[in-house]
PDB file of C-alpha atoms in Angstrom:
ATOM      1  CA  UNK A   1      90.209 105.296 128.202  1.00 39.00           C
ATOM      2  CA  UNK A   2      90.795 108.332 125.994  1.00 49.00           C
ATOM      3  CA  UNK A   3      94.212 108.570 124.346  1.00 54.00           C
ATOM      4  CA  UNK A   4      96.091 111.789 123.719  1.00 67.00           C
ATOM      5  CA  UNK A   5      95.660 113.171 120.186  1.00 83.00           C
ATOM      6  CA  UNK A   6      98.517 112.665 117.728  1.00 90.00           C
ATOM      7  CA  UNK A   7     100.385 115.832 116.782  1.00 94.00           C
ATOM      8  CA  UNK A   8     100.874 115.616 113.013  1.00 97.00           C
ATOM      9  CA  UNK A   9     103.595 118.256 112.624  1.00 97.00           C
ATOM     10  CA  UNK A  10     106.563 116.062 113.707  1.00 98.00           C
ATOM     11  CA  UNK A  11     105.628 113.523 111.029  1.00 98.00           C
ATOM     12  CA  UNK A  12     105.406 115.789 107.988  1.00 98.00           C
ATOM     13  CA  UNK A  13     108.006 116.108 105.249  1.00 98.00           C
ATOM     14  CA  UNK A  14     106.686 119.345 103.720  1.00 98.00           C
ATOM     15  CA  UNK A  15     106.912 118.452 100.053  1.00 98.00           C
ATOM     16  CA  UNK A  16     107.250 120.743  97.048  1.00 98.00           C
ATOM     17  CA  UNK A  17     107.938 118.637  93.966  1.00 97.00           C
ATOM     18  CA  UNK A  18     106.350 120.882  91.390  1.00 96.00           C
ATOM     19  CA  UNK A  19     108.722 121.290  88.408  1.00 95.00           C
ATOM     20  CA  UNK A  20     107.199 124.748  87.861  1.00 97.00           C
ATOM     21  CA  UNK A  21     108.119 125.956  91.365  1.00 97.00           C
ATOM     22  CA  UNK A  22     109.868 129.328  91.413  1.00 98.00           C
ATOM     23  CA  UNK A  23     112.292 130.570  94.121  1.00 97.00           C
ATOM     24  CA  UNK A  24     109.525 132.477  95.921  1.00 98.00           C
ATOM     25  CA  UNK A  25     107.622 129.222  96.383  1.00 98.00           C
ATOM     26  CA  UNK A  26     110.679 127.614  97.973  1.00 98.00           C
ATOM     27  CA  UNK A  27     110.860 130.557 100.385  1.00 98.00           C
ATOM     28  CA  UNK A  28     107.194 130.091 101.274  1.00 98.00           C
ATOM     29  CA  UNK A  29     107.534 126.362 101.946  1.00 98.00           C
ATOM     30  CA  UNK A  30     110.659 126.830 104.051  1.00 98.00           C
ATOM     31  CA  UNK A  31     108.938 129.480 106.146  1.00 98.00           C
ATOM     32  CA  UNK A  32     105.965 127.167 106.654  1.00 97.00           C
ATOM     33  CA  UNK A  33     108.204 124.263 107.630  1.00 97.00           C
ATOM     34  CA  UNK A  34     109.980 126.345 110.244  1.00 97.00           C
ATOM     35  CA  UNK A  35     106.729 127.806 111.554  1.00 97.00           C
ATOM     36  CA  UNK A  36     105.230 124.366 112.220  1.00 97.00           C
ATOM     37  CA  UNK A  37     108.529 122.571 112.987  1.00 97.00           C
ATOM     38  CA  UNK A  38     108.110 120.019 110.218  1.00 98.00           C
ATOM     39  CA  UNK A  39     111.123 117.654 110.130  1.00 98.00           C
ATOM     40  CA  UNK A  40     112.046 118.560 106.558  1.00 98.00           C
ATOM     41  CA  UNK A  41     111.205 120.435 103.422  1.00 98.00           C
ATOM     42  CA  UNK A  42     111.440 118.030 100.471  1.00 98.00           C
ATOM     43  CA  UNK A  43     112.421 119.708  97.205  1.00 98.00           C
ATOM     44  CA  UNK A  44     113.986 118.811  93.870  1.00 98.00           C
ATOM     45  CA  UNK A  45     117.812 118.727  93.827  1.00 98.00           C
ATOM     46  CA  UNK A  46     117.969 121.998  91.910  1.00 98.00           C
ATOM     47  CA  UNK A  47     116.384 123.774  94.896  1.00 98.00           C
ATOM     48  CA  UNK A  48     118.446 122.153  97.671  1.00 98.00           C
ATOM     49  CA  UNK A  49     121.034 124.901  98.043  1.00 98.00           C
ATOM     50  CA  UNK A  50     118.392 127.646  98.293  1.00 98.00           C
ATOM     51  CA  UNK A  51     116.388 125.683 100.860  1.00 98.00           C
ATOM     52  CA  UNK A  52     119.513 124.911 102.909  1.00 98.00           C
ATOM     53  CA  UNK A  53     120.447 128.590 102.975  1.00 98.00           C
ATOM     54  CA  UNK A  54     116.915 129.558 104.039  1.00 98.00           C
ATOM     55  CA  UNK A  55     116.834 126.962 106.831  1.00 98.00           C
ATOM     56  CA  UNK A  56     120.368 127.549 108.111  1.00 97.00           C
ATOM     57  CA  UNK A  57     120.375 127.110 111.905  1.00 94.00           C
ATOM     58  CA  UNK A  58     116.650 126.315 111.843  1.00 96.00           C
ATOM     59  CA  UNK A  59     115.048 123.144 113.178  1.00 96.00           C
ATOM     60  CA  UNK A  60     113.727 121.902 109.817  1.00 98.00           C
ATOM     61  CA  UNK A  61     116.168 120.078 107.556  1.00 98.00           C
ATOM     62  CA  UNK A  62     116.258 119.698 103.770  1.00 98.00           C
ATOM     63  CA  UNK A  63     115.464 116.468 101.975  1.00 98.00           C
ATOM     64  CA  UNK A  64     115.520 115.828  98.246  1.00 98.00           C
ATOM     65  CA  UNK A  65     114.614 113.168  95.716  1.00 98.00           C
ATOM     66  CA  UNK A  66     117.088 111.027  93.776  1.00 98.00           C
ATOM     67  CA  UNK A  67     116.270 109.253  90.509  1.00 98.00           C
ATOM     68  CA  UNK A  68     112.811 110.746  90.757  1.00 98.00           C
ATOM     69  CA  UNK A  69     110.197 109.759  89.718  1.00 96.00           C
ATOM     70  CA  UNK A  70     111.088 106.693  87.593  1.00 97.00           C
ATOM     71  CA  UNK A  71     114.143 105.261  89.345  1.00 98.00           C
ATOM     72  CA  UNK A  72     115.417 104.324  85.892  1.00 98.00           C
ATOM     73  CA  UNK A  73     118.561 106.436  85.746  1.00 97.00           C
ATOM     74  CA  UNK A  74     121.879 104.615  86.084  1.00 98.00           C
ATOM     75  CA  UNK A  75     123.430 103.871  89.448  1.00 98.00           C
ATOM     76  CA  UNK A  76     126.323 106.208  88.643  1.00 98.00           C
ATOM     77  CA  UNK A  77     123.928 109.063  87.915  1.00 98.00           C
ATOM     78  CA  UNK A  78     121.945 108.436  91.111  1.00 98.00           C
ATOM     79  CA  UNK A  79     125.142 108.331  93.143  1.00 98.00           C
ATOM     80  CA  UNK A  80     126.378 111.601  91.662  1.00 98.00           C
ATOM     81  CA  UNK A  81     122.976 113.234  92.201  1.00 98.00           C
ATOM     82  CA  UNK A  82     122.956 112.070  95.821  1.00 98.00           C
ATOM     83  CA  UNK A  83     126.521 113.224  96.522  1.00 98.00           C
ATOM     84  CA  UNK A  84     125.900 116.625  94.940  1.00 98.00           C
ATOM     85  CA  UNK A  85     122.734 117.076  97.020  1.00 98.00           C
ATOM     86  CA  UNK A  86     124.662 116.271 100.194  1.00 98.00           C
ATOM     87  CA  UNK A  87     127.449 118.652  99.161  1.00 98.00           C
ATOM     88  CA  UNK A  88     124.758 121.347  98.887  1.00 98.00           C
ATOM     89  CA  UNK A  89     123.493 120.556 102.384  1.00 98.00           C
ATOM     90  CA  UNK A  90     120.718 117.973 102.034  1.00 98.00           C
ATOM     91  CA  UNK A  91     120.580 115.606 104.999  1.00 98.00           C
ATOM     92  CA  UNK A  92     117.876 113.227 103.758  1.00 98.00           C
ATOM     93  CA  UNK A  93     117.704 111.502 100.358  1.00 98.00           C
ATOM     94  CA  UNK A  94     114.520 109.908  98.992  1.00 98.00           C
ATOM     95  CA  UNK A  95     115.847 107.450  96.401  1.00 98.00           C
ATOM     96  CA  UNK A  96     113.603 105.716  93.873  1.00 98.00           C
ATOM     97  CA  UNK A  97     114.704 102.107  93.448  1.00 98.00           C
ATOM     98  CA  UNK A  98     115.169 100.582  89.990  1.00 98.00           C
ATOM     99  CA  UNK A  99     111.783  98.941  89.474  1.00 98.00           C
ATOM    100  CA  UNK A 100     112.843  97.163  86.294  1.00 98.00           C
ATOM    101  CA  UNK A 101     115.595  95.351  88.171  1.00 98.00           C
ATOM    102  CA  UNK A 102     113.120  94.376  90.881  1.00 98.00           C
ATOM    103  CA  UNK A 103     110.588  93.074  88.345  1.00 98.00           C
ATOM    104  CA  UNK A 104     113.341  91.077  86.624  1.00 98.00           C
ATOM    105  CA  UNK A 105     114.356  89.493  89.928  1.00 97.00           C
ATOM    106  CA  UNK A 106     117.719  91.281  90.106  1.00 98.00           C
ATOM    107  CA  UNK A 107     117.491  91.974  93.832  1.00 98.00           C
ATOM    108  CA  UNK A 108     121.278  92.081  94.219  1.00 98.00           C
ATOM    109  CA  UNK A 109     121.455  95.132  91.920  1.00 98.00           C
ATOM    110  CA  UNK A 110     118.692  96.895  93.861  1.00 98.00           C
ATOM    111  CA  UNK A 111     120.533  96.185  97.118  1.00 98.00           C
ATOM    112  CA  UNK A 112     123.901  97.286  95.726  1.00 98.00           C
ATOM    113  CA  UNK A 113     122.573 100.608  94.394  1.00 98.00           C
ATOM    114  CA  UNK A 114     121.003 101.613  97.715  1.00 98.00           C
ATOM    115  CA  UNK A 115     124.005 100.363  99.697  1.00 98.00           C
ATOM    116  CA  UNK A 116     126.401 102.460  97.592  1.00 98.00           C
ATOM    117  CA  UNK A 117     124.376 105.629  98.162  1.00 98.00           C
ATOM    118  CA  UNK A 118     124.093 104.958 101.895  1.00 98.00           C
ATOM    119  CA  UNK A 119     127.826 104.305 102.229  1.00 98.00           C
ATOM    120  CA  UNK A 120     128.984 107.189 100.039  1.00 98.00           C
ATOM    121  CA  UNK A 121     126.774 109.899 101.552  1.00 98.00           C
ATOM    122  CA  UNK A 122     126.445 108.861 105.189  1.00 98.00           C
ATOM    123  CA  UNK A 123     123.056 110.559 105.276  1.00 98.00           C
ATOM    124  CA  UNK A 124     119.497 109.402 105.878  1.00 98.00           C
ATOM    125  CA  UNK A 125     118.331 107.424 102.849  1.00 98.00           C
ATOM    126  CA  UNK A 126     114.662 106.716 102.237  1.00 98.00           C
ATOM    127  CA  UNK A 127     114.180 103.992  99.631  1.00 98.00           C
ATOM    128  CA  UNK A 128     111.077 104.669  97.516  1.00 98.00           C
ATOM    129  CA  UNK A 129     109.528 101.312  96.619  1.00 98.00           C
ATOM    130  CA  UNK A 130     106.532 102.449  94.506  1.00 98.00           C
ATOM    131  CA  UNK A 131     104.313  99.871  96.215  1.00 97.00           C
ATOM    132  CA  UNK A 132     101.288 100.442  93.960  1.00 96.00           C
ATOM    133  CA  UNK A 133     102.979  98.741  90.980  1.00 97.00           C
ATOM    134  CA  UNK A 134     104.402  95.758  92.897  1.00 97.00           C
ATOM    135  CA  UNK A 135     103.094  92.329  93.838  1.00 97.00           C
ATOM    136  CA  UNK A 136     103.126  91.427  97.512  1.00 97.00           C
ATOM    137  CA  UNK A 137     106.222  89.241  97.088  1.00 97.00           C
ATOM    138  CA  UNK A 138     107.999  92.082  95.240  1.00 98.00           C
ATOM    139  CA  UNK A 139     107.073  94.499  98.015  1.00 98.00           C
ATOM    140  CA  UNK A 140     108.611  92.199 100.597  1.00 97.00           C
ATOM    141  CA  UNK A 141     111.754  91.519  98.543  1.00 97.00           C
ATOM    142  CA  UNK A 142     112.299  95.228  97.893  1.00 98.00           C
ATOM    143  CA  UNK A 143     111.718  96.188 101.510  1.00 98.00           C
ATOM    144  CA  UNK A 144     114.090  93.506 102.811  1.00 97.00           C
ATOM    145  CA  UNK A 145     116.804  94.381 100.285  1.00 98.00           C
ATOM    146  CA  UNK A 146     116.674  98.110 101.017  1.00 98.00           C
ATOM    147  CA  UNK A 147     116.600  97.614 104.772  1.00 97.00           C
ATOM    148  CA  UNK A 148     119.606  95.293 104.555  1.00 97.00           C
ATOM    149  CA  UNK A 149     121.388  97.825 102.318  1.00 98.00           C
ATOM    150  CA  UNK A 150     121.295 100.423 105.084  1.00 98.00           C
ATOM    151  CA  UNK A 151     118.280 102.558 104.199  1.00 98.00           C
ATOM    152  CA  UNK A 152     116.907 104.476 107.174  1.00 98.00           C
ATOM    153  CA  UNK A 153     113.347 104.519 105.842  1.00 98.00           C
ATOM    154  CA  UNK A 154     111.151 102.499 103.519  1.00 98.00           C
ATOM    155  CA  UNK A 155     108.892 104.841 101.553  1.00 98.00           C
ATOM    156  CA  UNK A 156     105.648 103.698  99.992  1.00 98.00           C
ATOM    157  CA  UNK A 157     105.558 105.670  96.749  1.00 97.00           C
ATOM    158  CA  UNK A 158     106.465 108.686  94.661  1.00 97.00           C
ATOM    159  CA  UNK A 159     102.823 109.714  94.364  1.00 92.00           C
ATOM    160  CA  UNK A 160     103.033 109.488  90.569  1.00 92.00           C
ATOM    161  CA  UNK A 161     101.456 106.011  90.400  1.00 90.00           C
ATOM    162  CA  UNK A 162      98.984 106.141  93.258  1.00 89.00           C
ATOM    163  CA  UNK A 163      99.468 106.789  96.919  1.00 92.00           C
ATOM    164  CA  UNK A 164     100.015 105.345 100.353  1.00 97.00           C
ATOM    165  CA  UNK A 165      97.663 102.776 101.833  1.00 97.00           C
ATOM    166  CA  UNK A 166      97.227 101.500 105.361  1.00 98.00           C
ATOM    167  CA  UNK A 167      97.780  97.941 104.113  1.00 98.00           C
ATOM    168  CA  UNK A 168     101.147  98.817 102.572  1.00 98.00           C
ATOM    169  CA  UNK A 169     102.304 100.644 105.688  1.00 98.00           C
ATOM    170  CA  UNK A 170     101.371  97.614 107.802  1.00 98.00           C
ATOM    171  CA  UNK A 171     103.318  95.356 105.433  1.00 97.00           C
ATOM    172  CA  UNK A 172     106.417  97.553 105.668  1.00 97.00           C
ATOM    173  CA  UNK A 173     106.115  97.661 109.446  1.00 96.00           C
ATOM    174  CA  UNK A 174     105.945  93.868 109.508  1.00 96.00           C
ATOM    175  CA  UNK A 175     108.996  93.482 107.256  1.00 95.00           C
ATOM    176  CA  UNK A 176     110.940  96.184 109.073  1.00 91.00           C
ATOM    177  CA  UNK A 177     110.203  94.789 112.539  1.00 88.00           C
ATOM    178  CA  UNK A 178     110.427  98.332 113.968  1.00 87.00           C
ATOM    179  CA  UNK A 179     114.130  98.586 113.021  1.00 92.00           C
ATOM    180  CA  UNK A 180     113.554 101.039 110.171  1.00 96.00           C
ATOM    181  CA  UNK A 181     111.423 104.132 109.605  1.00 98.00           C
ATOM    182  CA  UNK A 182     108.382 104.031 107.342  1.00 98.00           C
ATOM    183  CA  UNK A 183     107.410 106.990 105.188  1.00 98.00           C
ATOM    184  CA  UNK A 184     103.876 107.030 103.793  1.00 98.00           C
ATOM    185  CA  UNK A 185     103.692 109.243 100.741  1.00 98.00           C
ATOM    186  CA  UNK A 186     101.227 110.076  97.995  1.00 95.00           C
ATOM    187  CA  UNK A 187      97.585 111.081  98.134  1.00 94.00           C
ATOM    188  CA  UNK A 188      97.488 112.074 101.824  1.00 97.00           C
ATOM    189  CA  UNK A 189      94.782 114.731 101.774  1.00 95.00           C
ATOM    190  CA  UNK A 190      92.847 114.402 105.020  1.00 96.00           C
ATOM    191  CA  UNK A 191      93.571 114.406 108.739  1.00 96.00           C
ATOM    192  CA  UNK A 192      91.789 111.057 109.055  1.00 96.00           C
ATOM    193  CA  UNK A 193      94.033 109.504 106.389  1.00 97.00           C
ATOM    194  CA  UNK A 194      97.136 110.819 108.095  1.00 97.00           C
ATOM    195  CA  UNK A 195      96.138 109.472 111.498  1.00 97.00           C
ATOM    196  CA  UNK A 196      95.253 106.058 110.034  1.00 97.00           C
ATOM    197  CA  UNK A 197      98.666 105.810 108.363  1.00 98.00           C
ATOM    198  CA  UNK A 198     100.484 106.778 111.570  1.00 98.00           C
ATOM    199  CA  UNK A 199      98.467 104.277 113.579  1.00 97.00           C
ATOM    200  CA  UNK A 200      99.390 101.619 110.990  1.00 97.00           C
ATOM    201  CA  UNK A 201     103.088 102.329 111.555  1.00 97.00           C
ATOM    202  CA  UNK A 202     104.137 105.343 109.474  1.00 98.00           C
ATOM    203  CA  UNK A 203     106.854 107.429 111.129  1.00 98.00           C
ATOM    204  CA  UNK A 204     106.897 110.098 108.400  1.00 98.00           C
ATOM    205  CA  UNK A 205     104.304 111.483 106.010  1.00 98.00           C
ATOM    206  CA  UNK A 206     105.300 112.892 102.641  1.00 98.00           C
ATOM    207  CA  UNK A 207     102.721 115.430 101.537  1.00 97.00           C
ATOM    208  CA  UNK A 208     102.334 118.773  99.819  1.00 96.00           C
ATOM    209  CA  UNK A 209      99.230 119.371 101.952  1.00 96.00           C
ATOM    210  CA  UNK A 210     100.916 119.777 105.299  1.00 96.00           C
ATOM    211  CA  UNK A 211      99.176 123.061 106.056  1.00 97.00           C
ATOM    212  CA  UNK A 212      95.771 121.594 105.172  1.00 97.00           C
ATOM    213  CA  UNK A 213      96.397 118.664 107.510  1.00 97.00           C
ATOM    214  CA  UNK A 214      97.435 120.947 110.368  1.00 96.00           C
ATOM    215  CA  UNK A 215      94.317 123.056 109.815  1.00 96.00           C
ATOM    216  CA  UNK A 216      92.103 119.964 109.793  1.00 96.00           C
ATOM    217  CA  UNK A 217      93.785 118.787 112.975  1.00 94.00           C
ATOM    218  CA  UNK A 218      93.037 122.113 114.668  1.00 93.00           C
ATOM    219  CA  UNK A 219      89.417 121.916 113.591  1.00 91.00           C
ATOM    220  CA  UNK A 220      89.109 118.371 114.926  1.00 88.00           C
ATOM    221  CA  UNK A 221      90.270 119.538 118.341  1.00 86.00           C
ATOM    222  CA  UNK A 222      88.104 122.655 118.461  1.00 77.00           C
TER     223      UNK A 222
END
């Protein structure tokens, strides 16, 4: 029995995390997000206010990254960065966890940092776990801690140390037991990759290649 094709657009966080991006590029990405009804445009905190103004009363929202890409800033700095982004209109926060704490076994500190940001902002928090540098037990510990802390999504990676894999998405789905969103991010370049990640359990895709994926999808249906 043939199943209906998956529409990629509702999964895509249209991502522009180029430190060289100029205001005109933000305009372009916001226009593209609205055109294809992507859930969000994901930009650096410095661009949040511009993106929010451009998408005012539009369907696409604005997400931003916190502690990106290392996760090694202090909890106080991350909290301030998150609160400022929300004050400027961001509704989704992709927060890099402190990987050093995780590696040292300080799970309580990882949990506390995410919980504080969730409680203080009241917005959607996606905890970035950077799965490619973790052991399987660390992946599970991080995922459980962030889910318990109130994160709305578990996110595979920043894209700076490798990308999303089907195996990691399946692991997060297993740990999350369908009670939390899963964002696959990093290295998603083809329609086939995107579909495989969604079928594995991803509920969002973080990619700068959203337009390429939509074009590939159209070609696959032609």
